[in-house]
Amino acid sequence: MAITITDGICPIFSSGSRRADFSYLKSNQRLTSVALGRLRYGSKVTSTVNPYSDMEAARPEERKSLTDFLAEAENFYISEGGDGGPPRWFSPLECSTRAPGSPLFLYIPGMDGTGLGLIRQHRRLGEIFDVWCLHFPATDRTPARDIVKLIERTVRSEYYRSPNRPVYIVGESVGACLALDVAASNPDVDIILILANPVTRLNNFMLQPLSSLLEMLPDDVPSLIEDNFVFREGEASTPSMFESMLNETVTQMGGGLLGEIFAASDNLPTLARIFPKETLLWKLQLLKSASASAKSHMHTVKAQTLILLSGRDQWLLNKEDIERLCCALPKCEIREFVNNGQFLFLEDGVDLATILKIAYYFRRGKTLDYISDYTLPTPFELKEYEESQRLLTAAVSPVFLSTLDNGTVVRSLAGIPSEGPVLYVGNHMLLGLELRPAAIHFLKERNIILRGLAHPLMFAKKIGSKLPDMQMFDSVRIIGAVPVSNTNFYKLLRSKAHVVLYPGGVREALHRKGEEYKLFWPEHSEFVRIASKLGAKIIPFGAVGEDDLCQMVLDYNDQMKIPFLKNLIEEITHDTIKLRNDEEGEVRNQDLHMPGLIPKIPGRYYIYFGKSIETKGREKELNDKEKAHEVYLEVKSEVERCMTYLKTKRESDPYRNIFPRLLYYLSHGFSSQIPTFDLPNH
């Protein structure tokens, strides 16, 4: 597989690439291991193998380290020799696993300029994007405006080739400023900006001393570092005064990954060769120029934008300016990473592909399609999801019952159909927590993704709104939740998905005191007729257990009597998309609030899936509103029956209280299934 580095806007590509028509090749470049990385395909859900069945055994994916980054950067430096040439694109071979129709993904590096800032992300990004990275040789002095033109040529070329497909531009630090300029100059192109720690206004308090320090350094810094920092085998490893001063300076600047770079003295000669004094001084001038240009143009940017903001080591960043930038951009969302530092993409706990998926920033067309643009979670993403729900799952020890075709109730999901479309219709418990453990159980036992129809507040938030931060709902979105709408409902069933629908909506999830297990369903619903058009099976289910978990002390009615809470509820509700405006009474009351709760000694969750109702072949019959309403009432009645059954049977569950369950875990192991009440047909 021939791969080479190319000049100007030409990429490194494998033979057979869709862009193999570029011809300006530079033949004297040597191959680097970043281009020759091993291929690794992501795990996919299949009908025969369940990759989620043993998430306990899942291990973190092997990813490249900071040492790999420095080694690849030095390879670039060596391959360039004395004359590095102009900036150029390269595409790592690790990214060659992309699916057909993958959007173009352009990475604009920060101060390092190597283009290797996503080295830990290549494999995952390469599965869903056509990844190109921009590399600036150490001797390159291309002005910011010319770099912007270079990126623009690539963007325009892709736009002419695939006008209906978005172009992703991921800019880091100074690269974010360049990306903003490109987006401002190309409002007609569908660009999605991902800006990591954008520096649109410099923190001169830190920048000026840094510039002065660089000016004072002698030109032969690499040899000085070699003499002072590298200890040969057998020599004493007493740190020099220069090393001690540098380490102290790094500590004062915040430490983090920057501290890790300087902590190993062997890294310093590499850094000095890659970033000589003249290059660092040029980078600071480039940063000043690019940030000033981006600041002046950001008000004309129309692109959808996601800002990724680190919580530590922001020694060049002005956070107040980030807020102004977000307000200036019409379609912008900020995601903060409190425990991460300046080099966001090289740190643990940051997976850009997952971030784009859970934020619903990944799309293949002009508009986001929640169904066709959804990509299945990897086993490691599901492992993270399971970990986030571990405390809740351990506290409630959920019991799942299903009904076989012959009416037998079993403690498993054996009664759940393997093939879709399937529509699960049930009741919301308080805060809608019942879906989270159910989603894990469906994946581990039956290899089924449950696609929940969720309130729109989980997917969009106005700037300045007091609604919860979108990151609060990441765990719901990673398992495929979509905003509730007739269109999304129809598309899900058409794609043969397993769909979860709660007719009671917010009113049921945020019910009042004494309303546990009370249904707040509309008088009429279209879900039966839509399900019949697509031949979906309808499975009613009931869930109980919220009254065993917490005690409500301050409900909606109580809060509406307190002026400041009343105003807050009205403001938050006003900021959300209104649902059920055509309904009357309590069903229409979808006001958003957070009930005041006191935890109890945890009881147990029970979820019971009743016998399925077949709609296939009944489209003509159920197209009649009266016939469809009869089935609707049948579903509602079955949900109420399931809840009544569970409330009665749980009284005989010897493990309903958490203490007997803990004792069982201690004696049988924490992976064992805890018994429950006896089923009548056992």
XYZ file of C-alpha atoms in Angstrom:
682
model
C 0.000 0.000 0.000
C 1.848 3.110 -1.244
C 1.696 6.073 1.069
C 3.670 9.303 0.836
C 3.754 12.831 2.151
C 2.735 15.512 -0.334
C 3.161 19.256 -0.730
C 0.593 22.004 -0.331
C -2.988 20.779 -0.175
C -2.212 17.219 -1.214
C -2.702 14.444 1.357
C -0.883 11.315 2.299
C -3.160 8.677 0.845
C -3.270 4.968 0.203
C -3.494 3.786 -3.380
C -7.125 3.579 -4.374
C -8.065 6.557 -2.231
C -10.914 8.697 -3.475
C -8.395 11.559 -3.778
C -5.690 9.683 -5.658
C -5.948 12.233 -8.478
C -3.669 14.678 -6.626
C -0.353 14.658 -8.415
C 2.140 16.948 -6.651
C 4.173 14.296 -4.829
C 7.428 14.755 -3.009
C 9.380 11.565 -3.604
C 12.229 11.991 -1.111
C 10.054 11.752 2.004
C 10.313 8.641 4.137
C 7.335 6.819 5.589
C 6.532 7.317 9.257
C 4.906 4.873 11.610
C 1.911 7.157 11.958
C 1.167 6.327 8.333
C 1.898 2.642 8.788
C -0.119 2.006 11.942
C -1.975 -1.284 12.243
C -5.591 -1.416 11.210
C -8.139 -2.058 13.907
C -11.826 -2.295 13.220
C -14.368 -1.208 15.789
C -16.733 -3.739 17.329
C -20.181 -3.886 15.789
C -23.414 -5.398 17.045
C -24.288 -8.487 15.027
C -27.114 -10.952 15.153
C -24.869 -13.879 16.083
C -22.299 -12.453 18.495
C -23.112 -10.197 21.407
C -20.113 -7.933 22.123
C -21.920 -6.497 25.164
C -22.593 -9.792 26.955
C -19.481 -9.501 29.115
C -18.906 -5.826 29.678
C -17.317 -6.700 33.019
C -14.391 -8.146 31.068
C -14.057 -5.130 28.775
C -10.677 -3.444 28.948
C -9.754 0.109 27.918
C -8.853 0.281 24.246
C -5.134 0.309 23.539
C -4.279 3.862 22.569
C -1.064 5.652 21.759
C 0.716 7.577 24.484
C 2.606 10.831 24.860
C 5.814 8.913 24.113
C 4.314 7.796 20.781
C 3.429 11.406 20.004
C 7.015 12.553 20.610
C 8.468 9.649 18.617
C 6.245 10.357 15.598
C 6.996 14.075 15.842
C 10.720 13.363 15.772
C 10.219 11.105 12.747
C 8.637 14.027 10.925
C 11.536 16.245 11.936
C 14.116 13.735 10.697
C 12.281 13.099 7.414
C 12.129 16.821 6.664
C 15.902 17.285 6.963
C 17.003 20.885 6.656
C 14.263 21.947 4.244
C 10.828 21.000 5.525
C 8.889 22.684 2.742
C 5.400 24.214 3.002
C 2.460 23.052 5.154
C 0.857 19.832 3.926
C -1.956 17.400 4.677
C -1.450 13.811 5.714
C -3.941 11.038 6.428
C -2.810 8.329 8.894
C -3.276 4.767 7.703
C -4.921 4.077 11.070
C -7.823 6.132 9.711
C -8.334 3.982 6.602
C -11.176 1.927 8.122
C -13.798 4.586 7.410
C -17.254 3.659 6.205
C -18.447 4.706 2.724
C -19.769 8.257 2.626
C -17.766 9.395 5.648
C -17.484 13.199 5.977
C -14.139 14.938 5.505
C -12.444 15.717 8.823
C -9.698 18.361 8.795
C -7.474 18.718 11.850
C -5.659 22.040 12.327
C -3.013 21.659 15.044
C -2.143 24.050 17.821
C 1.246 25.473 18.742
C 3.121 22.206 18.112
C 2.182 22.267 14.415
C 3.018 18.596 13.885
C -0.551 17.571 13.061
C -0.169 14.633 15.442
C -2.342 16.060 18.196
C -5.038 13.442 17.501
C -2.649 10.487 17.581
C -4.604 8.919 20.455
C -7.853 9.423 18.554
C -6.950 8.193 15.048
C -8.438 4.698 15.162
C -11.822 5.756 16.515
C -12.145 8.824 14.300
C -11.063 6.827 11.260
C -14.107 4.586 11.567
C -16.571 7.425 10.875
C -14.507 10.160 9.159
C -12.077 10.694 6.301
C -9.329 12.210 8.474
C -6.749 14.715 7.164
C -4.233 16.383 9.452
C -2.317 19.570 8.643
C 1.436 19.460 9.280
C 3.693 22.518 9.604
C 7.402 21.715 9.192
C 9.621 23.241 11.881
C 11.184 25.665 9.393
C 7.866 26.788 7.900
C 7.000 30.486 8.209
C 3.737 30.645 6.253
C 1.629 33.645 7.398
C -1.784 33.034 8.943
C -3.684 34.441 5.958
C -1.922 32.004 3.587
C -2.625 29.068 5.886
C -6.289 30.038 5.863
C -6.228 30.083 2.054
C -4.640 26.617 1.999
C -7.387 25.228 4.228
C -10.039 27.045 2.175
C -8.858 25.387 -1.040
C -9.287 21.983 0.569
C -12.713 22.890 1.963
C -13.922 24.296 -1.368
C -12.634 21.242 -3.236
C -14.602 18.936 -0.943
C -17.685 21.157 -1.179
C -17.678 21.000 -4.981
C -17.179 17.240 -4.874
C -19.851 16.514 -2.206
C -22.083 19.586 -1.722
C -24.573 17.704 0.470
C -21.982 16.459 2.944
C -20.600 18.539 5.845
C -16.915 19.335 6.262
C -15.566 19.011 9.804
C -12.778 21.351 10.871
C -11.180 20.575 14.224
C -8.929 23.364 15.414
C -6.816 23.328 18.553
C -5.573 26.539 20.196
C -4.198 28.663 17.322
C -5.696 26.115 14.924
C -9.130 27.035 16.269
C -8.533 30.642 15.245
C -7.578 29.560 11.738
C -10.687 27.355 11.577
C -12.906 30.302 12.576
C -11.415 32.397 9.767
C -12.083 29.645 7.226
C -15.702 29.314 8.374
C -16.208 33.090 8.262
C -14.934 33.229 4.672
C -17.091 30.321 3.464
C -20.640 30.849 4.780
C -22.110 28.866 1.868
C -20.253 25.681 2.849
C -21.737 23.357 5.458
C -18.900 23.468 7.992
C -18.979 21.951 11.464
C -16.396 23.529 13.755
C -14.870 21.701 16.701
C -12.753 24.213 18.624
C -10.501 22.888 21.385
C -9.360 25.618 23.793
C -9.638 28.401 21.180
C -7.391 31.401 21.861
C -9.344 34.278 20.311
C -7.872 36.788 22.731
C -4.498 36.248 24.324
C -3.751 36.210 28.022
C -0.918 38.747 27.835
C -0.137 38.255 31.510
C 1.318 34.859 30.565
C 2.269 35.500 26.939
C 4.579 38.488 27.410
C 6.881 36.809 29.954
C 6.998 33.712 27.745
C 8.035 35.779 24.704
C 10.695 37.575 26.740
C 12.069 34.282 28.049
C 12.365 32.879 24.529
C 14.169 35.999 23.314
C 16.737 35.604 26.089
C 17.480 31.941 25.343
C 20.704 31.248 23.395
C 20.456 29.801 19.886
C 22.234 26.575 20.853
C 19.437 25.459 23.196
C 19.346 21.851 21.846
C 23.002 21.198 22.756
C 22.578 22.826 26.167
C 19.572 20.623 26.896
C 21.470 17.572 25.680
C 24.317 18.372 28.069
C 22.130 19.228 31.041
C 19.206 16.790 30.787
C 20.317 13.547 29.173
C 22.106 11.143 31.486
C 24.017 8.332 29.912
C 23.895 4.846 31.288
C 26.008 4.503 34.440
C 26.184 8.239 35.122
C 24.700 9.866 38.196
C 21.270 11.303 37.532
C 21.535 14.401 39.710
C 19.255 17.068 38.232
C 20.915 20.262 37.055
C 20.039 23.715 38.285
C 18.462 24.485 34.888
C 16.263 21.387 35.105
C 15.141 22.273 38.630
C 14.271 25.828 37.585
C 12.331 24.590 34.552
C 10.394 22.033 36.562
C 9.514 24.722 39.103
C 8.324 27.020 36.314
C 6.173 24.267 34.802
C 4.648 23.530 38.200
C 3.725 27.182 38.625
C 2.107 27.144 35.165
C -0.222 24.355 36.185
C 1.648 21.088 35.695
C -0.728 18.601 34.045
C 0.397 17.082 30.765
C 2.826 19.957 30.264
C 4.529 18.820 33.452
C 4.581 15.245 32.164
C 6.393 16.360 29.022
C 9.198 17.949 31.010
C 9.193 15.347 33.788
C 11.126 12.842 31.656
C 14.445 14.462 30.764
C 14.784 12.232 27.690
C 11.891 14.143 26.077
C 13.588 17.539 26.202
C 16.135 17.088 23.394
C 13.322 15.855 21.161
C 11.234 18.902 21.983
C 14.180 21.209 21.402
C 14.833 19.709 17.956
C 11.185 19.841 16.935
C 10.613 23.336 18.323
C 13.792 25.398 17.978
C 13.841 28.916 19.363
C 13.061 30.591 16.030
C 10.072 28.286 15.491
C 8.618 29.020 18.930
C 8.990 32.771 18.413
C 7.280 32.419 15.032
C 4.460 30.383 16.594
C 3.798 33.164 19.096
C 3.643 35.724 16.278
C 1.312 33.385 14.354
C -0.847 33.051 17.449
C -1.132 36.827 17.810
C -2.012 37.287 14.146
C -4.512 34.406 13.945
C -6.288 35.292 17.202
C -6.686 38.930 16.178
C -8.121 37.911 12.805
C -10.497 35.365 14.351
C -11.730 37.907 16.882
C -12.577 40.387 14.128
C -14.357 37.786 11.948
C -16.143 35.570 14.475
C -19.389 37.574 14.259
C -19.808 36.467 10.628
C -19.415 32.730 11.322
C -22.572 30.730 10.540
C -21.166 27.248 11.133
C -22.443 24.847 13.761
C -19.810 24.957 16.492
C -18.775 22.793 19.434
C -16.263 24.325 21.849
C -14.237 21.927 23.988
C -12.851 23.711 27.021
C -10.278 22.340 29.453
C -10.603 23.127 33.135
C -6.882 23.270 33.971
C -3.646 24.644 32.577
C -5.337 27.498 30.757
C -2.264 29.724 30.837
C -2.932 31.270 27.406
C -6.734 31.156 27.440
C -9.124 33.910 28.482
C -12.296 32.150 29.633
C -14.418 35.296 29.546
C -13.611 35.585 25.867
C -14.842 32.018 25.337
C -18.261 33.085 26.637
C -18.277 36.059 24.266
C -17.287 33.763 21.400
C -20.134 31.386 22.209
C -22.632 34.260 22.304
C -21.339 35.546 18.948
C -21.840 32.187 17.210
C -25.472 31.405 16.305
C -25.213 27.608 16.706
C -22.772 26.931 19.482
C -22.408 24.536 22.415
C -19.674 24.408 25.063
C -18.447 21.233 26.719
C -16.125 21.551 29.682
C -13.544 19.003 30.818
C -12.839 20.102 34.354
C -10.038 17.641 35.090
C -8.155 17.994 31.803
C -5.410 20.363 30.779
C -4.126 22.304 27.797
C -3.322 19.269 25.607
C -6.868 17.969 25.621
C -6.701 15.326 22.882
C -3.537 13.722 24.287
C -4.980 13.138 27.742
C -6.807 10.201 29.269
C -10.579 10.297 29.455
C -11.050 12.320 26.251
C -12.419 10.463 23.218
C -13.352 12.869 20.435
C -15.397 10.324 18.460
C -17.540 9.593 21.529
C -17.922 13.306 22.295
C -19.246 14.002 18.797
C -21.647 11.062 19.015
C -23.157 11.894 22.417
C -23.393 15.584 21.541
C -25.160 14.582 18.286
C -22.615 16.532 16.234
C -21.989 13.618 13.900
C -23.995 13.715 10.692
C -23.449 12.674 7.101
C -25.877 15.041 5.370
C -27.068 18.639 5.486
C -29.244 18.001 8.521
C -28.922 15.633 11.439
C -30.948 12.451 11.130
C -31.225 10.937 14.610
C -31.857 7.513 13.117
C -29.548 7.082 10.114
C -26.696 9.125 11.617
C -26.695 7.138 14.847
C -23.692 4.847 15.254
C -23.795 1.907 17.624
C -21.853 2.349 20.866
C -18.636 0.407 21.157
C -18.259 -2.135 23.987
C -15.974 0.340 25.741
C -18.531 3.144 25.469
C -21.137 0.802 26.914
C -18.703 -0.128 29.656
C -18.416 3.554 30.530
C -22.193 3.836 30.458
C -22.538 0.848 32.749
C -20.025 2.365 35.145
C -21.997 5.617 35.238
C -25.122 3.675 36.213
C -23.421 1.208 38.560
C -24.496 2.948 41.785
C -28.154 3.121 40.703
C -28.128 -0.483 39.469
C -26.521 -1.730 42.685
C -29.013 0.223 44.797
C -32.156 -1.033 43.025
C -31.035 -4.554 41.892
C -33.636 -4.563 39.087
C -35.807 -7.603 38.383
C -36.874 -8.126 34.756
C -39.841 -10.305 33.828
C -41.166 -11.053 30.358
C -44.018 -13.069 28.880
C -43.550 -15.957 26.454
C -45.912 -16.528 23.536
C -47.806 -19.137 25.561
C -48.406 -16.661 28.388
C -45.734 -18.006 30.741
C -44.026 -15.322 32.829
C -40.250 -15.836 33.116
C -37.483 -14.028 34.919
C -35.489 -13.081 31.872
C -36.010 -11.330 28.556
C -36.764 -14.580 26.757
C -40.218 -13.248 25.864
C -38.768 -10.269 23.984
C -38.715 -10.632 20.155
C -35.276 -10.607 18.571
C -36.337 -8.863 15.382
C -37.930 -5.432 15.164
C -39.812 -3.314 14.818
C -40.940 -3.582 18.438
C -42.684 -0.846 20.419
C -42.458 -0.955 24.219
C -45.155 1.168 25.861
C -45.107 1.697 29.607
C -45.218 3.986 32.608
C -42.622 6.451 33.785
C -41.408 6.141 37.323
C -40.101 9.232 39.104
C -37.439 11.061 37.031
C -37.663 8.353 34.363
C -34.797 6.356 35.867
C -36.217 2.956 34.940
C -34.898 3.037 31.355
C -31.220 3.227 32.346
C -30.832 -0.208 34.005
C -33.197 -1.656 31.391
C -30.945 -0.468 28.561
C -27.935 -2.227 30.077
C -29.869 -5.450 30.672
C -31.262 -5.557 27.113
C -27.750 -5.190 25.702
C -26.102 -7.766 27.931
C -28.821 -10.424 27.714
C -30.344 -9.926 24.273
C -27.938 -7.694 22.304
C -30.741 -5.181 21.730
C -30.384 -1.391 21.643
C -33.423 0.334 23.158
C -34.132 3.607 21.339
C -36.024 5.821 23.749
C -38.192 8.754 22.654
C -37.073 11.503 25.041
C -38.000 15.098 25.851
C -36.313 17.699 23.556
C -34.654 19.397 26.552
C -32.075 16.574 26.467
C -30.885 17.614 23.000
C -30.915 21.411 22.769
C -30.411 24.357 25.081
C -30.667 28.078 24.430
C -27.662 30.225 25.324
C -28.257 31.672 28.770
C -31.006 29.192 29.603
C -31.181 27.796 33.145
C -31.922 24.331 31.836
C -29.472 21.605 32.942
C -26.198 21.323 31.057
C -26.404 19.011 28.052
C -23.592 16.842 29.425
C -26.018 15.722 32.135
C -27.869 13.697 29.485
C -24.834 12.074 27.816
C -25.655 8.668 29.251
C -29.126 8.785 27.696
C -27.887 9.860 24.275
C -25.084 7.302 24.007
C -27.671 4.511 24.052
C -29.663 6.073 21.239
C -32.337 8.329 22.739
C -33.963 10.676 20.200
C -36.255 13.712 20.604
C -39.874 12.644 20.717
C -41.739 13.464 17.501
C -43.993 11.655 15.055
C -41.276 11.819 12.399
C -38.590 10.252 14.593
C -41.088 7.668 15.855
C -41.974 6.616 12.315
C -38.324 6.496 11.180
C -37.317 4.347 14.139
C -40.032 1.787 13.474
C -39.248 1.831 9.768
C -35.622 1.002 10.607
C -36.900 -2.039 12.570
C -35.673 -0.624 15.870
C -36.756 -1.497 19.400
C -38.469 1.716 20.522
C -39.516 2.765 24.027
C -42.494 5.125 24.317
C -43.892 6.759 27.462
C -47.314 8.285 26.690
C -47.295 9.958 30.141
C -44.226 12.052 29.284
C -42.901 14.685 31.667
C -46.148 14.881 33.630
C -45.729 11.245 34.637
C -41.958 11.406 35.296
C -42.360 14.561 37.426
C -45.550 13.612 39.199
C -46.783 14.958 42.523
C -47.096 13.481 46.007
C -49.314 10.431 46.134
C -49.311 9.981 42.331
C -46.911 7.037 42.183
C -47.914 4.602 39.411
C -50.715 6.834 38.180
C -50.915 7.093 34.397
C -51.260 10.498 32.741
C -51.939 9.388 29.197
C -53.676 11.413 26.490
C -57.264 10.583 25.623
C -56.182 9.576 22.148
C -52.867 8.505 20.698
C -51.614 7.863 17.198
C -48.934 5.349 18.150
C -51.210 2.343 17.463
C -51.981 3.452 13.909
C -48.336 4.273 13.154
C -47.203 0.929 14.606
C -49.733 -0.932 12.448
C -48.497 0.775 9.278
C -45.069 -0.730 9.904
C -46.204 -4.037 11.370
C -44.626 -3.411 14.783
C -45.272 -5.595 17.799
C -46.510 -3.618 20.810
C -45.297 -4.827 24.205
C -46.914 -3.124 27.217
C -44.802 -3.011 30.376
C -45.139 -1.851 33.938
C -42.367 -0.590 36.260
C -42.553 -0.132 40.031
C -40.040 0.655 42.760
C -39.627 4.417 42.925
C -41.482 4.577 46.250
C -38.815 2.224 47.636
C -36.006 4.596 46.644
C -36.942 8.076 47.859
C -39.567 10.144 49.642
C -40.980 13.233 47.941
C -41.104 16.216 50.315
C -41.427 19.152 47.906
C -43.489 18.564 44.775
C -44.635 20.862 41.978
C -47.611 22.189 43.919
C -45.393 23.053 46.890
C -42.820 24.795 44.716
C -45.391 26.904 42.883
C -46.259 28.476 46.257
C -42.688 29.735 46.673
C -42.194 32.884 44.505
C -38.572 32.402 43.395
C -39.146 28.691 42.612
C -42.354 29.543 40.749
C -40.477 32.071 38.592
C -37.666 29.574 37.957
C -40.087 26.829 36.874
C -41.892 29.201 34.517
C -38.607 30.448 33.022
C -37.216 26.954 32.461
C -40.490 25.680 31.009
C -40.604 28.682 28.666
C -37.147 27.795 27.309
C -38.212 24.320 26.175
C -40.166 23.096 23.177
C -43.825 22.856 24.090
C -45.404 19.428 23.841
C -49.083 18.420 23.970
C -50.512 21.894 23.485
C -53.559 20.242 21.941
C -54.348 18.299 25.130
C -56.504 19.347 28.064
C -56.193 19.063 31.845
C -53.260 17.514 33.694
C -51.930 15.719 30.614
C -51.095 19.125 29.145
C -49.225 20.239 32.275
C -45.618 19.500 31.280
C -43.937 22.127 33.479
C -40.300 21.309 34.255
C -39.108 21.240 37.835
C -36.934 19.185 40.157
C -38.914 17.556 42.990
C -37.503 17.806 46.503
C -36.538 14.247 47.487
C -35.156 12.500 50.555
C -33.396 9.137 49.980
C -34.789 6.033 51.628
C -33.101 2.750 52.457
C -33.090 1.481 48.843
C -35.730 -0.987 47.844
C -35.884 -2.695 44.474
C -36.977 -1.992 40.892
C -39.255 -4.396 39.057
C -40.045 -4.219 35.338
C -42.577 -6.601 33.805
C -43.078 -6.901 30.042
C -46.517 -8.226 29.229
C -47.657 -10.274 26.249
C -47.047 -8.674 22.883
C -49.872 -7.313 20.738
C -49.425 -8.080 17.047
C -50.252 -5.329 14.523
C -48.758 -6.904 11.407
C -51.465 -7.523 8.830
C -53.920 -5.298 10.722
C -53.053 -2.006 9.036
C -56.420 -1.665 7.326
C -58.303 -2.609 10.491
C -56.309 -0.300 12.785
C -56.438 2.591 10.349
C -59.935 3.053 11.718
C -59.672 5.450 14.678
C -62.183 3.562 16.804
C -60.417 0.215 16.308
C -57.058 1.839 17.011
C -58.468 3.410 20.171
C -59.615 0.004 21.372
C -56.060 -1.315 21.049
C -54.791 1.842 22.771
C -57.065 1.157 25.751
C -55.953 -2.480 25.708
C -52.320 -1.384 25.966
C -53.116 1.019 28.793
C -55.040 -1.640 30.673
C -52.176 -4.122 30.285
C -49.678 -1.584 31.646
C -51.877 -1.036 34.699
C -52.209 -4.820 35.146
C -48.424 -5.257 35.027
C -47.949 -2.576 37.676
C -50.615 -4.099 39.938
C -49.025 -7.525 39.550
C -45.603 -6.195 40.566
C -46.875 -4.181 43.527
C -48.577 -7.311 44.854
C -45.777 -9.793 44.193
C -42.953 -7.655 45.554
C -44.450 -7.977 49.022
C -43.263 -11.602 49.012
C -39.769 -10.796 47.728
C -37.322 -11.674 50.556
C -34.689 -9.476 48.899
C -36.755 -6.345 48.449
C -34.669 -4.566 51.118
C -31.050 -3.724 50.356
C -29.574 -5.438 53.421
C -30.584 -9.007 52.450
C -29.275 -8.259 48.966
C -25.904 -7.160 50.356
C -25.647 -10.343 52.393
C -26.474 -12.382 49.286
C -23.762 -10.574 47.316
C -21.212 -11.200 50.068
C -21.936 -14.912 50.149
C -22.461 -15.552 46.425
C -20.344 -12.904 44.704
C -21.259 -9.499 43.294
C -21.845 -10.863 39.779
C -24.545 -13.297 40.912
C -28.237 -12.802 40.199
C -30.222 -12.159 43.371
C -33.434 -14.241 43.688
C -36.854 -12.635 43.898
C -40.467 -13.729 44.515
C -41.671 -17.053 43.143
C -43.370 -16.975 39.772
C -46.700 -18.850 39.635
C -45.710 -20.985 36.669
C -42.445 -22.254 38.195
